Amino acid sequence: CAQASRCVYCFYPSVFNVNNGDMTKIKILHVQVLPILSGVQNISLDILAHLDAEKYDKYLICAQDAIESAEFAEKFTRAGVTIIRLESLKRAIGKHDIRAFRDLYRLIKKHDFDIVHSHSTKPGILARMAARLAGVSAVIHTVHGVAFHKNEPRLKRTFFYAIEFFATLFGHFLTSVNGYYKKHFRFVAKERFRIIYNGIDVSYRGKRMQQEKKQKHILYLSRLERAKDPLTLLKAANLLKNKYKRDDFKIKIAGDGDLMADCVQYVASHQLEQQVEFLGWVTEKTPVYQDADIFCVPSIFEAFGLVFAEAGLYELPTVATTVEGIPEVVINEKTGYLVSPQRPDLLAEKLVYLLDNPHECYRLGAAAKEYVLANFTKERMAEEYEKLYRQSLSRS
């Protein structure tokens, strides 16, 4: 073929049936758990939206859950994705997982998918096994986080690592959203392992608002959960107020989650109402990023952190932690500052420094935007995944 590098048939000879110019579409399935548009779900959305609808039949399996957001179905449907909700698929571990495995196997077998791409721990175990046993040509899993990180008890870490090792045997390719996790998967052959950084929409090309404010705004935008550790930021706020005697800052908490009540209680018990504002769950993030001066999410474990890339796009300097994949997204002293996790004293020191040095905020913010545009676009990410899909099918 004269156009072999671009010819779809040459890439997928085992998938396409050519007859009078007609081609059978590739059937691709992504498997998630929660039907919300959080970080991992947005990655699936961006990948599937990028795939040409004339070449791919696109499907998504997720849990049938009352927490489903209205925009979840709307955006996936607009991207040409058929959503299949599975009642037996749940986030928690339990006996229902046996039924979930059976249901996944039957669905995958029934639809005769060419590619099954799972995301996160639960789908990564059940869907990989079900897909491989159903005879799927390309089984791919993306590691967006691990359940065997050092913050878990040793016995629990060992158990989850053993399960991950077993599930990996059923996949054709394994991808990670950071290079840090590579050390956990040394048993995976080099040709089967890929590092594909997450990507964001970089269509925004404006500058963040530069305005004189009595208080500089420190933005926390993420779920209020243990992994993101919002209480450490609130403890830093208490130090800023009482140790450093600062009243020139306001921390804006954009998000919701299991720790909301704890955060509200901490603010009330330490009289931080003038320093902390809860914005709730935010769907339109641009005005929130534009209004901020500093970005801070002090995670205790974080595979990538799309919000750090988003903050960089809006030229915000970031103060974060030296855990897992964050140092690959926020470059210490170049696009932000990184400190040890669960150290409100160190966090407060860096925040005070940035409050006192606005020129440093501008320097770090400008570098952050440049770094994001060079490394973390959703177009680059989607193209790398489609290249992997082509490679997966060509080997079958």
PDB file of N, CA, C and O in Angstrom, residues 40 120-121 141-151 161 164 168 174-188 193-198 227-228 299-305 323-328 385:
ATOM      1  N   VAL A  40     -10.400  10.360  35.976  1.00  0.00           N
ATOM      2  CA  VAL A  40     -10.240   9.160  35.159  1.00  0.00           C
ATOM      3  C   VAL A  40     -11.306   9.091  34.073  1.00  0.00           C
ATOM      4  O   VAL A  40     -11.032   8.726  32.919  1.00  0.00           O
ATOM      5  N   SER A 120      -8.391   2.034  36.252  1.00  0.00           N
ATOM      6  CA  SER A 120      -8.449   1.939  37.712  1.00  0.00           C
ATOM      7  C   SER A 120      -8.488   0.490  38.184  1.00  0.00           C
ATOM      8  O   SER A 120      -8.585  -0.438  37.391  1.00  0.00           O
ATOM      9  N   THR A 121      -8.427   0.320  39.514  1.00  0.00           N
ATOM     10  CA  THR A 121      -8.140  -0.998  40.092  1.00  0.00           C
ATOM     11  C   THR A 121      -9.229  -2.035  39.842  1.00  0.00           C
ATOM     12  O   THR A 121      -8.965  -3.121  39.322  1.00  0.00           O
ATOM     13  N   HIS A 141      -4.851  -2.069  29.903  1.00  0.00           N
ATOM     14  CA  HIS A 141      -5.219  -1.476  31.187  1.00  0.00           C
ATOM     15  C   HIS A 141      -4.331  -0.269  31.459  1.00  0.00           C
ATOM     16  O   HIS A 141      -3.120  -0.305  31.219  1.00  0.00           O
ATOM     17  N   THR A 142      -4.949   0.798  31.956  1.00  0.00           N
ATOM     18  CA  THR A 142      -4.196   1.984  32.357  1.00  0.00           C
ATOM     19  C   THR A 142      -4.200   2.111  33.874  1.00  0.00           C
ATOM     20  O   THR A 142      -5.259   2.083  34.507  1.00  0.00           O
ATOM     21  N   VAL A 143      -3.014   2.227  34.443  1.00  0.00           N
ATOM     22  CA  VAL A 143      -2.857   2.391  35.894  1.00  0.00           C
ATOM     23  C   VAL A 143      -2.974   3.880  36.222  1.00  0.00           C
ATOM     24  O   VAL A 143      -2.098   4.671  35.887  1.00  0.00           O
ATOM     25  N   HIS A 144      -4.084   4.252  36.859  1.00  0.00           N
ATOM     26  CA  HIS A 144      -4.298   5.643  37.283  1.00  0.00           C
ATOM     27  C   HIS A 144      -3.988   5.819  38.768  1.00  0.00           C
ATOM     28  O   HIS A 144      -4.141   6.915  39.316  1.00  0.00           O
ATOM     29  N   GLY A 145      -3.585   4.759  39.401  1.00  0.00           N
ATOM     30  CA  GLY A 145      -3.295   4.777  40.824  1.00  0.00           C
ATOM     31  C   GLY A 145      -3.153   3.345  41.291  1.00  0.00           C
ATOM     32  O   GLY A 145      -3.669   2.427  40.649  1.00  0.00           O
ATOM     33  N   VAL A 146      -2.449   3.142  42.390  1.00  0.00           N
ATOM     34  CA  VAL A 146      -2.254   1.792  42.899  1.00  0.00           C
ATOM     35  C   VAL A 146      -2.830   1.684  44.307  1.00  0.00           C
ATOM     36  O   VAL A 146      -2.819   2.649  45.077  1.00  0.00           O
ATOM     37  N   ALA A 147      -3.343   0.496  44.615  1.00  0.00           N
ATOM     38  CA  ALA A 147      -3.921   0.259  45.941  1.00  0.00           C
ATOM     39  C   ALA A 147      -2.881  -0.237  46.929  1.00  0.00           C
ATOM     40  O   ALA A 147      -3.185  -0.427  48.101  1.00  0.00           O
ATOM     41  N   PHE A 148      -1.643  -0.426  46.436  1.00  0.00           N
ATOM     42  CA  PHE A 148      -0.593  -0.964  47.320  1.00  0.00           C
ATOM     43  C   PHE A 148       0.467   0.092  47.628  1.00  0.00           C
ATOM     44  O   PHE A 148       1.644  -0.211  47.755  1.00  0.00           O
ATOM     45  N   HIS A 149       0.037   1.353  47.766  1.00  0.00           N
ATOM     46  CA  HIS A 149       0.985   2.416  48.103  1.00  0.00           C
ATOM     47  C   HIS A 149       1.376   2.332  49.578  1.00  0.00           C
ATOM     48  O   HIS A 149       0.738   1.636  50.377  1.00  0.00           O
ATOM     49  N   LYS A 150       2.411   3.041  49.944  1.00  0.00           N
ATOM     50  CA  LYS A 150       3.022   2.904  51.274  1.00  0.00           C
ATOM     51  C   LYS A 150       2.134   3.391  52.415  1.00  0.00           C
ATOM     52  O   LYS A 150       2.441   3.136  53.578  1.00  0.00           O
ATOM     53  N   ASN A 151       1.039   4.088  52.089  1.00  0.00           N
ATOM     54  CA  ASN A 151       0.150   4.562  53.150  1.00  0.00           C
ATOM     55  C   ASN A 151      -0.798   3.476  53.643  1.00  0.00           C
ATOM     56  O   ASN A 151      -1.546   3.697  54.591  1.00  0.00           O
ATOM     57  N   TYR A 161      -1.104  -6.169  45.771  1.00  0.00           N
ATOM     58  CA  TYR A 161      -0.033  -6.348  44.799  1.00  0.00           C
ATOM     59  C   TYR A 161      -0.129  -7.722  44.139  1.00  0.00           C
ATOM     60  O   TYR A 161       0.087  -7.866  42.932  1.00  0.00           O
ATOM     61  N   GLU A 164      -2.902  -7.582  41.614  1.00  0.00           N
ATOM     62  CA  GLU A 164      -2.474  -6.828  40.429  1.00  0.00           C
ATOM     63  C   GLU A 164      -1.547  -7.665  39.566  1.00  0.00           C
ATOM     64  O   GLU A 164      -1.659  -7.659  38.327  1.00  0.00           O
ATOM     65  N   THR A 168      -2.487  -8.717  35.695  1.00  0.00           N
ATOM     66  CA  THR A 168      -1.614  -8.276  34.603  1.00  0.00           C
ATOM     67  C   THR A 168      -1.359  -9.406  33.605  1.00  0.00           C
ATOM     68  O   THR A 168      -1.140  -9.152  32.415  1.00  0.00           O
ATOM     69  N   LEU A 174       0.071  -2.777  29.209  1.00  0.00           N
ATOM     70  CA  LEU A 174      -0.158  -2.044  30.449  1.00  0.00           C
ATOM     71  C   LEU A 174       0.395  -0.638  30.268  1.00  0.00           C
ATOM     72  O   LEU A 174       1.540  -0.458  29.848  1.00  0.00           O
ATOM     73  N   THR A 175      -0.418   0.365  30.573  1.00  0.00           N
ATOM     74  CA  THR A 175       0.056   1.747  30.495  1.00  0.00           C
ATOM     75  C   THR A 175      -0.022   2.385  31.873  1.00  0.00           C
ATOM     76  O   THR A 175      -0.862   2.020  32.704  1.00  0.00           O
ATOM     77  N   SER A 176       0.848   3.339  32.113  1.00  0.00           N
ATOM     78  CA  SER A 176       0.864   4.079  33.368  1.00  0.00           C
ATOM     79  C   SER A 176       0.856   5.567  33.059  1.00  0.00           C
ATOM     80  O   SER A 176       1.439   6.005  32.060  1.00  0.00           O
ATOM     81  N   VAL A 177       0.185   6.334  33.913  1.00  0.00           N
ATOM     82  CA  VAL A 177       0.112   7.777  33.692  1.00  0.00           C
ATOM     83  C   VAL A 177       1.332   8.502  34.246  1.00  0.00           C
ATOM     84  O   VAL A 177       1.412   9.727  34.176  1.00  0.00           O
ATOM     85  N   ASN A 178       2.284   7.748  34.795  1.00  0.00           N
ATOM     86  CA  ASN A 178       3.534   8.361  35.250  1.00  0.00           C
ATOM     87  C   ASN A 178       4.668   7.345  35.149  1.00  0.00           C
ATOM     88  O   ASN A 178       4.439   6.137  34.991  1.00  0.00           O
ATOM     89  N   GLY A 179       5.887   7.833  35.225  1.00  0.00           N
ATOM     90  CA  GLY A 179       7.041   6.955  35.212  1.00  0.00           C
ATOM     91  C   GLY A 179       7.339   6.356  36.572  1.00  0.00           C
ATOM     92  O   GLY A 179       8.030   5.338  36.671  1.00  0.00           O
ATOM     93  N   TYR A 180       6.802   6.965  37.616  1.00  0.00           N
ATOM     94  CA  TYR A 180       7.061   6.506  38.988  1.00  0.00           C
ATOM     95  C   TYR A 180       6.583   5.078  39.208  1.00  0.00           C
ATOM     96  O   TYR A 180       7.240   4.287  39.902  1.00  0.00           O
ATOM     97  N   TYR A 181       5.454   4.733  38.619  1.00  0.00           N
ATOM     98  CA  TYR A 181       4.882   3.405  38.843  1.00  0.00           C
ATOM     99  C   TYR A 181       5.641   2.290  38.137  1.00  0.00           C
ATOM    100  O   TYR A 181       5.385   1.107  38.399  1.00  0.00           O
ATOM    101  N   LYS A 182       6.540   2.631  37.257  1.00  0.00           N
ATOM    102  CA  LYS A 182       7.256   1.593  36.501  1.00  0.00           C
ATOM    103  C   LYS A 182       7.957   0.620  37.444  1.00  0.00           C
ATOM    104  O   LYS A 182       8.048  -0.587  37.163  1.00  0.00           O
ATOM    105  N   LYS A 183       8.422   1.103  38.569  1.00  0.00           N
ATOM    106  CA  LYS A 183       9.147   0.242  39.516  1.00  0.00           C
ATOM    107  C   LYS A 183       8.262  -0.854  40.085  1.00  0.00           C
ATOM    108  O   LYS A 183       8.745  -1.905  40.518  1.00  0.00           O
ATOM    109  N   HIS A 184       6.931  -0.627  40.091  1.00  0.00           N
ATOM    110  CA  HIS A 184       6.008  -1.630  40.608  1.00  0.00           C
ATOM    111  C   HIS A 184       5.737  -2.746  39.603  1.00  0.00           C
ATOM    112  O   HIS A 184       5.184  -3.791  39.970  1.00  0.00           O
ATOM    113  N   PHE A 185       6.095  -2.509  38.337  1.00  0.00           N
ATOM    114  CA  PHE A 185       5.730  -3.457  37.283  1.00  0.00           C
ATOM    115  C   PHE A 185       6.958  -3.944  36.519  1.00  0.00           C
ATOM    116  O   PHE A 185       6.933  -4.099  35.303  1.00  0.00           O
ATOM    117  N   ARG A 186       8.021  -4.196  37.272  1.00  0.00           N
ATOM    118  CA  ARG A 186       9.244  -4.689  36.631  1.00  0.00           C
ATOM    119  C   ARG A 186       9.032  -6.067  36.006  1.00  0.00           C
ATOM    120  O   ARG A 186       9.788  -6.467  35.124  1.00  0.00           O
ATOM    121  N   PHE A 187       8.009  -6.769  36.460  1.00  0.00           N
ATOM    122  CA  PHE A 187       7.733  -8.099  35.918  1.00  0.00           C
ATOM    123  C   PHE A 187       7.057  -8.050  34.549  1.00  0.00           C
ATOM    124  O   PHE A 187       6.914  -9.070  33.878  1.00  0.00           O
ATOM    125  N   VAL A 188       6.620  -6.855  34.128  1.00  0.00           N
ATOM    126  CA  VAL A 188       5.984  -6.698  32.818  1.00  0.00           C
ATOM    127  C   VAL A 188       7.061  -6.456  31.767  1.00  0.00           C
ATOM    128  O   VAL A 188       7.918  -5.580  31.944  1.00  0.00           O
ATOM    129  N   PHE A 193       4.841  -2.464  28.146  1.00  0.00           N
ATOM    130  CA  PHE A 193       4.617  -1.386  29.109  1.00  0.00           C
ATOM    131  C   PHE A 193       4.783  -0.028  28.429  1.00  0.00           C
ATOM    132  O   PHE A 193       5.732   0.185  27.681  1.00  0.00           O
ATOM    133  N   ARG A 194       3.851   0.885  28.683  1.00  0.00           N
ATOM    134  CA  ARG A 194       3.930   2.235  28.122  1.00  0.00           C
ATOM    135  C   ARG A 194       3.670   3.267  29.207  1.00  0.00           C
ATOM    136  O   ARG A 194       2.873   3.048  30.120  1.00  0.00           O
ATOM    137  N   ILE A 195       4.341   4.401  29.106  1.00  0.00           N
ATOM    138  CA  ILE A 195       4.029   5.568  29.940  1.00  0.00           C
ATOM    139  C   ILE A 195       3.330   6.573  29.041  1.00  0.00           C
ATOM    140  O   ILE A 195       3.908   7.047  28.051  1.00  0.00           O
ATOM    141  N   ILE A 196       2.071   6.858  29.344  1.00  0.00           N
ATOM    142  CA  ILE A 196       1.311   7.851  28.574  1.00  0.00           C
ATOM    143  C   ILE A 196       0.743   8.863  29.571  1.00  0.00           C
ATOM    144  O   ILE A 196      -0.162   8.552  30.352  1.00  0.00           O
ATOM    145  N   TYR A 197       1.297  10.051  29.537  1.00  0.00           N
ATOM    146  CA  TYR A 197       0.824  11.097  30.447  1.00  0.00           C
ATOM    147  C   TYR A 197      -0.608  11.506  30.103  1.00  0.00           C
ATOM    148  O   TYR A 197      -1.003  11.521  28.939  1.00  0.00           O
ATOM    149  N   ASN A 198      -1.360  11.848  31.133  1.00  0.00           N
ATOM    150  CA  ASN A 198      -2.707  12.367  30.915  1.00  0.00           C
ATOM    151  C   ASN A 198      -2.636  13.703  30.190  1.00  0.00           C
ATOM    152  O   ASN A 198      -1.610  14.397  30.221  1.00  0.00           O
ATOM    153  N   ALA A 227      -6.996  10.988  50.079  1.00  0.00           N
ATOM    154  CA  ALA A 227      -5.873  11.034  49.144  1.00  0.00           C
ATOM    155  C   ALA A 227      -5.396  12.457  48.899  1.00  0.00           C
ATOM    156  O   ALA A 227      -4.199  12.703  48.720  1.00  0.00           O
ATOM    157  N   LYS A 228      -6.324  13.415  48.878  1.00  0.00           N
ATOM    158  CA  LYS A 228      -5.977  14.815  48.569  1.00  0.00           C
ATOM    159  C   LYS A 228      -5.587  15.603  49.816  1.00  0.00           C
ATOM    160  O   LYS A 228      -5.027  16.686  49.710  1.00  0.00           O
ATOM    161  N   SER A 299      -1.643  16.417  48.295  1.00  0.00           N
ATOM    162  CA  SER A 299      -1.989  14.989  48.256  1.00  0.00           C
ATOM    163  C   SER A 299      -0.986  14.128  49.032  1.00  0.00           C
ATOM    164  O   SER A 299       0.196  14.431  49.093  1.00  0.00           O
ATOM    165  N   ILE A 300      -1.496  13.016  49.575  1.00  0.00           N
ATOM    166  CA  ILE A 300      -0.597  12.038  50.205  1.00  0.00           C
ATOM    167  C   ILE A 300      -0.294  10.892  49.240  1.00  0.00           C
ATOM    168  O   ILE A 300       0.664  10.155  49.433  1.00  0.00           O
ATOM    169  N   PHE A 301      -1.109  10.723  48.205  1.00  0.00           N
ATOM    170  CA  PHE A 301      -0.766   9.868  47.064  1.00  0.00           C
ATOM    171  C   PHE A 301      -1.533  10.384  45.856  1.00  0.00           C
ATOM    172  O   PHE A 301      -2.673  10.811  45.962  1.00  0.00           O
ATOM    173  N   GLU A 302      -0.885  10.385  44.724  1.00  0.00           N
ATOM    174  CA  GLU A 302      -1.442  10.993  43.515  1.00  0.00           C
ATOM    175  C   GLU A 302      -0.704  10.482  42.295  1.00  0.00           C
ATOM    176  O   GLU A 302       0.484  10.734  42.117  1.00  0.00           O
ATOM    177  N   ALA A 303      -1.409   9.756  41.435  1.00  0.00           N
ATOM    178  CA  ALA A 303      -0.766   9.179  40.253  1.00  0.00           C
ATOM    179  C   ALA A 303      -0.327  10.246  39.265  1.00  0.00           C
ATOM    180  O   ALA A 303       0.762  10.163  38.682  1.00  0.00           O
ATOM    181  N   PHE A 304      -1.160  11.249  39.062  1.00  0.00           N
ATOM    182  CA  PHE A 304      -0.841  12.304  38.086  1.00  0.00           C
ATOM    183  C   PHE A 304      -1.345  13.654  38.583  1.00  0.00           C
ATOM    184  O   PHE A 304      -0.562  14.530  38.900  1.00  0.00           O
ATOM    185  N   GLY A 305      -2.643  13.799  38.655  1.00  0.00           N
ATOM    186  CA  GLY A 305      -3.223  15.062  39.113  1.00  0.00           C
ATOM    187  C   GLY A 305      -3.523  16.005  37.972  1.00  0.00           C
ATOM    188  O   GLY A 305      -2.743  16.922  37.698  1.00  0.00           O
ATOM    189  N   VAL A 323       4.976  13.298  46.054  1.00  0.00           N
ATOM    190  CA  VAL A 323       4.456  11.934  46.087  1.00  0.00           C
ATOM    191  C   VAL A 323       4.153  11.435  44.675  1.00  0.00           C
ATOM    192  O   VAL A 323       3.695  12.182  43.819  1.00  0.00           O
ATOM    193  N   GLU A 324       4.456  10.170  44.441  1.00  0.00           N
ATOM    194  CA  GLU A 324       4.129   9.438  43.220  1.00  0.00           C
ATOM    195  C   GLU A 324       4.390  10.272  41.963  1.00  0.00           C
ATOM    196  O   GLU A 324       5.523  10.677  41.706  1.00  0.00           O
ATOM    197  N   GLY A 325       3.359  10.546  41.173  1.00  0.00           N
ATOM    198  CA  GLY A 325       3.575  11.188  39.883  1.00  0.00           C
ATOM    199  C   GLY A 325       3.613  12.700  39.895  1.00  0.00           C
ATOM    200  O   GLY A 325       3.893  13.326  38.858  1.00  0.00           O
ATOM    201  N   ILE A 326       3.351  13.336  41.038  1.00  0.00           N
ATOM    202  CA  ILE A 326       3.284  14.803  41.067  1.00  0.00           C
ATOM    203  C   ILE A 326       4.576  15.469  40.599  1.00  0.00           C
ATOM    204  O   ILE A 326       4.531  16.444  39.836  1.00  0.00           O
ATOM    205  N   PRO A 327       5.771  14.988  41.009  1.00  0.00           N
ATOM    206  CA  PRO A 327       6.996  15.653  40.538  1.00  0.00           C
ATOM    207  C   PRO A 327       7.214  15.586  39.023  1.00  0.00           C
ATOM    208  O   PRO A 327       8.083  16.280  38.508  1.00  0.00           O
ATOM    209  N   GLU A 328       6.437  14.770  38.317  1.00  0.00           N
ATOM    210  CA  GLU A 328       6.510  14.740  36.859  1.00  0.00           C
ATOM    211  C   GLU A 328       5.585  15.769  36.229  1.00  0.00           C
ATOM    212  O   GLU A 328       5.698  16.075  35.041  1.00  0.00           O
ATOM    213  N   TYR A 385      -2.625   6.887  22.636  1.00  0.00           N
ATOM    214  CA  TYR A 385      -3.465   5.725  22.892  1.00  0.00           C
ATOM    215  C   TYR A 385      -3.936   5.084  21.585  1.00  0.00           C
ATOM    216  O   TYR A 385      -3.964   3.855  21.468  1.00  0.00           O
TER     217      TYR A 385
END
